[in-house]
Short mmCIF file of C-alpha atoms in Angstrom, two decimals:
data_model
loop_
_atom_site.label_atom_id
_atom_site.label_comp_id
_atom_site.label_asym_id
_atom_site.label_seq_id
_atom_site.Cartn_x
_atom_site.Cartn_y
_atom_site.Cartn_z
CA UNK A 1 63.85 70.06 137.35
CA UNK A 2 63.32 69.87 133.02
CA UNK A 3 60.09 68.90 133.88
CA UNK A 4 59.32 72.17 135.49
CA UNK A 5 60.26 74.67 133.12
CA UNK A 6 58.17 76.46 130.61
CA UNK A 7 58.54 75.69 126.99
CA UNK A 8 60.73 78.83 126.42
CA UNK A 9 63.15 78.12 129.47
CA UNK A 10 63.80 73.91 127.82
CA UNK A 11 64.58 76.07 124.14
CA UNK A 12 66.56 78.64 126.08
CA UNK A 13 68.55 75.76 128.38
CA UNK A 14 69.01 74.09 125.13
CA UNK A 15 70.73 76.69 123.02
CA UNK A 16 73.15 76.78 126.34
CA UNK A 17 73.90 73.39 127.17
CA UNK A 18 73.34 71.34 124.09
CA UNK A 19 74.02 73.15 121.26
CA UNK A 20 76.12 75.87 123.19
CA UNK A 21 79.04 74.91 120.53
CA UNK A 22 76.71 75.08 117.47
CA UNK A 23 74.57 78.36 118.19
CA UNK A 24 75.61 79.89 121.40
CA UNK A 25 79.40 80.04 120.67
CA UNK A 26 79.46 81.14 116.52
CA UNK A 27 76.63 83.59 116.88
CA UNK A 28 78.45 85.59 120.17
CA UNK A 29 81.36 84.68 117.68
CA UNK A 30 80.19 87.33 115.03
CA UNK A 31 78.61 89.69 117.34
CA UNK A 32 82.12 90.39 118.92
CA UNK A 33 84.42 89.39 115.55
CA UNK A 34 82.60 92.13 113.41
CA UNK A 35 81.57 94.70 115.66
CA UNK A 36 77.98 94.01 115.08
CA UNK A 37 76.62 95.43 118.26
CA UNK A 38 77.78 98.80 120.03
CA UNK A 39 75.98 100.67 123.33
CA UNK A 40 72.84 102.23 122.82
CA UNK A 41 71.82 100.33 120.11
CA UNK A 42 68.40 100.28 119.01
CA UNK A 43 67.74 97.00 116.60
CA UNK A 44 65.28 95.73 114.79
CA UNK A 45 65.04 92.03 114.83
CA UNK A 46 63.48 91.14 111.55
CA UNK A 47 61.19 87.95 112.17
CA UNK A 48 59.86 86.35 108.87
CA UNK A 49 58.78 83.76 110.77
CA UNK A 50 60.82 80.71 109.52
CA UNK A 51 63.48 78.30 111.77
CA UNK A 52 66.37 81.46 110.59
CA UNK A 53 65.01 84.38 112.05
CA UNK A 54 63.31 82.96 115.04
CA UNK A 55 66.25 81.45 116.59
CA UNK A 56 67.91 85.12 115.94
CA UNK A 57 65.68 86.31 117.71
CA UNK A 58 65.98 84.32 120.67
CA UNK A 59 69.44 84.64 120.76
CA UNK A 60 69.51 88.44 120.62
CA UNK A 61 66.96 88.41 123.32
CA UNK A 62 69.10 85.83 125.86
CA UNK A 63 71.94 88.33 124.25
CA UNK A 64 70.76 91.45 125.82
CA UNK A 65 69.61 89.52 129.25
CA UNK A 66 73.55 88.49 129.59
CA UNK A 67 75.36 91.03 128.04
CA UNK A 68 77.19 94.19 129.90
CA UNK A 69 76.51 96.13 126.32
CA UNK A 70 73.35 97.98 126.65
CA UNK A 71 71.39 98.06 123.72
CA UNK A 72 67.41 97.76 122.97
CA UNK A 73 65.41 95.60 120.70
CA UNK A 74 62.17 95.85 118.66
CA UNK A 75 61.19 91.90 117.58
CA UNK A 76 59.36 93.18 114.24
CA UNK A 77 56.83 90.99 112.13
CA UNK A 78 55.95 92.60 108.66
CA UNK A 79 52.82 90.27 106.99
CA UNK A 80 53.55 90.87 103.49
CA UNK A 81 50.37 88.97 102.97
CA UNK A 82 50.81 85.59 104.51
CA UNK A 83 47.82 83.46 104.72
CA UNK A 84 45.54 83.15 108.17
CA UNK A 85 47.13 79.72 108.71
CA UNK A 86 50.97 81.09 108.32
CA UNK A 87 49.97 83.94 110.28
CA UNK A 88 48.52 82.12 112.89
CA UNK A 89 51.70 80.27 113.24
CA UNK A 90 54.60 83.34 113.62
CA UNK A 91 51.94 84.51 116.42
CA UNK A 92 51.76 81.30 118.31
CA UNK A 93 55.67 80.57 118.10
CA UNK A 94 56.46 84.08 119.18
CA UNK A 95 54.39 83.58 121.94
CA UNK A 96 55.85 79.90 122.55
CA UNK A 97 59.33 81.34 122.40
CA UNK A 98 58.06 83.96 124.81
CA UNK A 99 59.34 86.94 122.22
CA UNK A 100 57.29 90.35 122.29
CA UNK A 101 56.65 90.94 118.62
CA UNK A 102 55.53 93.96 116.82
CA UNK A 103 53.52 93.21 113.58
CA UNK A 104 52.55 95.75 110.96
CA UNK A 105 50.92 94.92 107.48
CA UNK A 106 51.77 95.38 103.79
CA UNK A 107 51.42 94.18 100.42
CA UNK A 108 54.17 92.79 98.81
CA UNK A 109 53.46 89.61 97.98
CA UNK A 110 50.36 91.14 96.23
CA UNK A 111 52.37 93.82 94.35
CA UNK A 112 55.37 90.42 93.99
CA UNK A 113 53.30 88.27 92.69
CA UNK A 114 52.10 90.18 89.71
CA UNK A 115 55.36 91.20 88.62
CA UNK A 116 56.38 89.03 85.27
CA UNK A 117 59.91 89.00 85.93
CA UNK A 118 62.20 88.60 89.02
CA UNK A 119 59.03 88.08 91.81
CA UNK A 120 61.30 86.86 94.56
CA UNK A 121 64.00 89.42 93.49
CA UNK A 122 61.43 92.26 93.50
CA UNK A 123 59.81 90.53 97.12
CA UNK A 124 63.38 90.76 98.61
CA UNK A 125 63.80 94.16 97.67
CA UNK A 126 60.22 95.50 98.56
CA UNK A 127 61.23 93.55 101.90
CA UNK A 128 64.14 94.80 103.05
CA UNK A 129 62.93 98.51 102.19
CA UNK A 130 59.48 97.97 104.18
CA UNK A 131 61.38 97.31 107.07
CA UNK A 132 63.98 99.66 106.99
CA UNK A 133 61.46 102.15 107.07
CA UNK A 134 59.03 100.54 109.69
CA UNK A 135 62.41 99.94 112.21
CA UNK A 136 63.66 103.73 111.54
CA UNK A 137 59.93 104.92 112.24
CA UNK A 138 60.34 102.74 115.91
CA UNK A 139 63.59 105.31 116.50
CA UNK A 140 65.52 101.99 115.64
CA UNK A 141 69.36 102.02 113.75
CA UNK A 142 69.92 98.63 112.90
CA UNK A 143 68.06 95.59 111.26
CA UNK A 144 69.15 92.33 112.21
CA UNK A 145 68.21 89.80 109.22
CA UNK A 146 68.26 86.04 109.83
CA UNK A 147 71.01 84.63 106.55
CA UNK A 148 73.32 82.64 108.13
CA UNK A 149 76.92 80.75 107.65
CA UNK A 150 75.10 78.44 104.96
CA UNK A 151 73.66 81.49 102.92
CA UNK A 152 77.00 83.14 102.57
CA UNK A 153 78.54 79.55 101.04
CA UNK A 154 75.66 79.36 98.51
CA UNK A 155 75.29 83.12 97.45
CA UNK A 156 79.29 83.06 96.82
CA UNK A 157 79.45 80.49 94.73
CA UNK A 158 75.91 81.29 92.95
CA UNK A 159 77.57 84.27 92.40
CA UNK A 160 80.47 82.60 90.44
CA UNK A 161 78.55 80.14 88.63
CA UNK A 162 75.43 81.95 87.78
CA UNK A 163 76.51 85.57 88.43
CA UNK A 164 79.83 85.96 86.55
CA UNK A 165 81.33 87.31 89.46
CA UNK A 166 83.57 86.78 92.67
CA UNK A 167 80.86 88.39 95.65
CA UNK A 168 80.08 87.35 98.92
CA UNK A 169 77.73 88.45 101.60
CA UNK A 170 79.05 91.24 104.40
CA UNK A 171 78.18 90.17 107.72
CA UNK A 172 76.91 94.12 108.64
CA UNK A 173 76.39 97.00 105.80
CA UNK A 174 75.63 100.78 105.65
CA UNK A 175 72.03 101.13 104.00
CA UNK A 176 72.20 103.20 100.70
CA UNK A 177 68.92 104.58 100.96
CA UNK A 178 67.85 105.07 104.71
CA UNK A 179 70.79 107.33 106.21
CA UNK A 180 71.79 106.41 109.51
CA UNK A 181 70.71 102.81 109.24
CA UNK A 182 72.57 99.35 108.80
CA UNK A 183 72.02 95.87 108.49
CA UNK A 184 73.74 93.24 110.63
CA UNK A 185 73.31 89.50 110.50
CA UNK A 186 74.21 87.67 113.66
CA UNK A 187 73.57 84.20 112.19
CA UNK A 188 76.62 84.95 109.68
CA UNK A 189 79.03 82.58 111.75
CA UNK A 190 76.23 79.69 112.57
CA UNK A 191 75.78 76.35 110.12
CA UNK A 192 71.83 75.72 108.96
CA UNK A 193 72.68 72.27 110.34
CA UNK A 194 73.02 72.95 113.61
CA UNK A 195 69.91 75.07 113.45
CA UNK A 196 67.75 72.63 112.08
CA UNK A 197 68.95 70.39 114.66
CA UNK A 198 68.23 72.76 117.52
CA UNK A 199 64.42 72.99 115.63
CA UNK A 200 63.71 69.45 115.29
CA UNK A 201 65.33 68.73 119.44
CA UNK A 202 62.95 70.93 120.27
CA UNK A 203 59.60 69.87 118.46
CA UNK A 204 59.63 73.21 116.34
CA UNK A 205 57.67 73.82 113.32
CA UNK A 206 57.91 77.24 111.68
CA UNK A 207 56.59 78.49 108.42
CA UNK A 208 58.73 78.97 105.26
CA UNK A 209 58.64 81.40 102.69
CA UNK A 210 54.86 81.51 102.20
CA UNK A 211 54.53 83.07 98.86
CA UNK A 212 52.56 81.36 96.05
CA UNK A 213 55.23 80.00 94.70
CA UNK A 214 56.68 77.88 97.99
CA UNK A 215 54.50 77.79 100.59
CA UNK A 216 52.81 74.04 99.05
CA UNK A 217 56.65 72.76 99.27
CA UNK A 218 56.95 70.37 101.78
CA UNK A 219 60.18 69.07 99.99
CA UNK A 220 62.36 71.89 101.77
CA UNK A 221 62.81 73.40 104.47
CA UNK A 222 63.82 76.61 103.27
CA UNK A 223 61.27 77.48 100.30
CA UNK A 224 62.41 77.81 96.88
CA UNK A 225 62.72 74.15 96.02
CA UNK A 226 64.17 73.58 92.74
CA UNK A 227 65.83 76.63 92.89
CA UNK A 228 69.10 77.64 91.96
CA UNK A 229 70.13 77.98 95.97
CA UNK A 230 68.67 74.53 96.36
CA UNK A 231 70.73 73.25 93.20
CA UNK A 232 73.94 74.81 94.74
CA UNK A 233 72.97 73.33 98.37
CA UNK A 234 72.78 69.44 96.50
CA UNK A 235 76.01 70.52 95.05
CA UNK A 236 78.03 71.48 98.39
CA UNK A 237 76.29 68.43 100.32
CA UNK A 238 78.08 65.98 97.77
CA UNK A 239 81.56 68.04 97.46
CA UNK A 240 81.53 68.03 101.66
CA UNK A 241 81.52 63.80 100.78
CA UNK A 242 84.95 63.96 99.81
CA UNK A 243 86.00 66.93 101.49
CA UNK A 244 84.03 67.81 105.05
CA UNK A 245 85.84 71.32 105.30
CA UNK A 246 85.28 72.46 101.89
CA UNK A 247 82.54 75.40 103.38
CA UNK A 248 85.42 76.47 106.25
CA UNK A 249 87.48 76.90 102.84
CA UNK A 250 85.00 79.10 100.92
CA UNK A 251 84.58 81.23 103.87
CA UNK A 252 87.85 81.64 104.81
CA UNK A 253 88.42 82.58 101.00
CA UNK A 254 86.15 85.30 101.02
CA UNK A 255 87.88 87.09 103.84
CA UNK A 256 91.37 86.88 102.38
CA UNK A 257 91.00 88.14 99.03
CA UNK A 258 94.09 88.33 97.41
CA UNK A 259 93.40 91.26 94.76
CA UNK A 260 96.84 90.99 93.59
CA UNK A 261 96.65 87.64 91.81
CA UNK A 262 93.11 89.31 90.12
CA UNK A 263 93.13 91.06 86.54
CA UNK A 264 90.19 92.28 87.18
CA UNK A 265 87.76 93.49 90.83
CA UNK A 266 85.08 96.11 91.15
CA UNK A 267 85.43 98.71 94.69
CA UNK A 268 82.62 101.27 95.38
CA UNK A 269 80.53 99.74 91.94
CA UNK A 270 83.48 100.71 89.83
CA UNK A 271 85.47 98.36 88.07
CA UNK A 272 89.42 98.43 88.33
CA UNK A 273 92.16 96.57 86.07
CA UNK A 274 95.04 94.96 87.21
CA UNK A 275 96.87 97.41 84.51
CA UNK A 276 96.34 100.39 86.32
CA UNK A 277 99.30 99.24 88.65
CA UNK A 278 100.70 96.90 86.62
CA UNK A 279 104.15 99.23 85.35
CA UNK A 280 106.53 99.76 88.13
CA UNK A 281 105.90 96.72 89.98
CA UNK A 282 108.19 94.35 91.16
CA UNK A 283 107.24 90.61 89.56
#
C-alpha cells in the first residue's frame, strides 16, 4: 500500500512509474548512449544540494541497486560556505531521500565573493577543482555533476550569442589537471521540466545556489536571476511557442557538426581554416 511506504520508497516508486518516461528512461538513456559508466567504477556524486544534483543522486543510487555493472559511489557534499539554514536543508533532504552523504568544508564562496571580476566564474572553477581533489583523495575516478538536457541548450546558444563561438557541453570529459579523473553528467539527456515536475509531485524543496548574490531570489528556481542563462531560458520558452521541438533541434545540431560547411573551427584549443584543405577538393 502508498500509504505504507517511507518517504524515500513514494520518490523512488515515482521516478519508476510516473515519470519513468521523463527521468528514468533519458537518464539510463545517456548512461548507456555515451559510455558514462564502466565496471569498477568508483564515482563521486557531486551534491550541491539543489532539485539537479539531488535527483542525480537518487538515480545513480536506484542505478547501482538494478544494474548488472558493478561500480561504487561516494554521495559528496562540499559547503563552500552555505549558511546554517541552507546547510541544514542538503542534510535533512539527504536524509529524506535516504542518500549517505559525505560532507567536507571549504571556502570558496569567501575567497568568490571578494573577487571583483567573474565571482561565479571564479566559484565554478574553485568548485569543480575542490572536488576533484576531495573525490580522488576517496580513491574515486569519476565526478558525476548534476547539468542537464536544459543546460546544454542554454550554454550552446550563450555561447553563440554572447561567446562568439559555436561550443556545446560534452556529456563526459578527461580532467586536464587531475590525471586519471573524468567528469560525467548523467542528467545530460533529461529536460529541467520534467525534473521540476518530479520536485513539486513530490513536495520537494531544495536550496539553490546560495551565494550572496542568489540565495534572496525567490524569482527562480535555479539562482542567477537576471542572468544571462535566465535571459536565454525566456528566450527558448517563447521560440518553443511557435516551434515545440526547437531544443530536440539544437541538440541534435550539436552532435552532427558538419565541419565542412565551416570556414573556420578550433580542435585540441587550436584554431583551423577551412583553407588548409581547401585546394584539391572536389566542389
Amino acid at each position: 500500500m502508498k500509504k505504507d511506504l517511507e518517504p524515500y520508497q513514494l520518490v523512488e516508486r515515482s521516478i519508476q512509474t510516473k515519470f519513468r518516461k521523463g527521468l528514468w528512461n533519458p537518464f539510463i538513456a545517456a548512461v548507456k548512449r555515451y559510455a558514462l559508466i564502466s565496471p569498477g567504477d568508483r564515482i563521486a556524486v557531486c551534491i550541491s544540494g539543489g532539485k539537479d544534483s539531488m535527483l542525480m543522486a537518487k538515480l545513480m543510487q536506484m542505478l547501482q541497486q538494478y544494474s548488472e555493472t558493478p561500480f561504487d559511489l561516494v554521495y559528496l557534499v562540499m559547503d563552500p560556505g552555505y549558511n546554517a539554514l541552507n546547510r541544514q536543508k542538503i542534510v535533512s533532504n539527504a536524509a529524506l531521500l535516504h542518500i549517505p552523504i559525505t560532507v567536507f568544508e571549504s571556502n570558496i564562496f569567501e575567497v568568490a565573493n571578494s573577487a571583483e571580476h567573474s565571482p561565479c566564474y571564479l566559484c565554478a572553477k574553485m568548485r569543480r577543482g575542490t572536488l576533484y581533489a576531495k573525490a580522488k583523495e576517496l580513491g574515486c575516478s569519476k565526478i558525476a555533476l548534476g547539468h542537464h538536457f536544459s543546460d546544454v541548450i542554454e550554454t550552446t546558444v550563450m555561447a553563440m550569442f554572447y561567446g562568439g563561438q559555436l561550443q556545446a557541453m560534452l556529456p563526459k570529459l578527461h580532467s586536464t589537471n587531475f590525471d586519471g579523473m573524468e567528469l560525467i553528467r548523467p542528467l545530460y539527456c533529461v529536460h529541467e521540466d520534467d525534473i521540476i515536475a518530479w520536485k513539486r509531485y513530490n513536495d520537494l524543496e531544495f536550496i539553490q545556489c546560495a551565494c550572496r548574490f542568489t540565495e534572496n531570489c525567490t524569482a527562480c528556481d535555479n539562482g542567477g536571476g537576471g542572468s544571462k542563462r535566465q535571459e536565454i531560458k525566456t528566450l527558448i520558452r517563447r521560440l518553443k511557442r511557435d516551434n515545440p521541438n526547437i531544443e530536440k533541434s539544437i541538440f541534435r545540431s550539436i552532435h552532427t557538426v558538419c565541419l565542412d560547411t565551416f570556414p573556420g573551427y578550433k580542435q585540441g584549443g587550436a584554431a583551423h581554416s577551412f583553407l588548409e584543405h581547401y585546394d584539391g577538393e572536389d566542389d
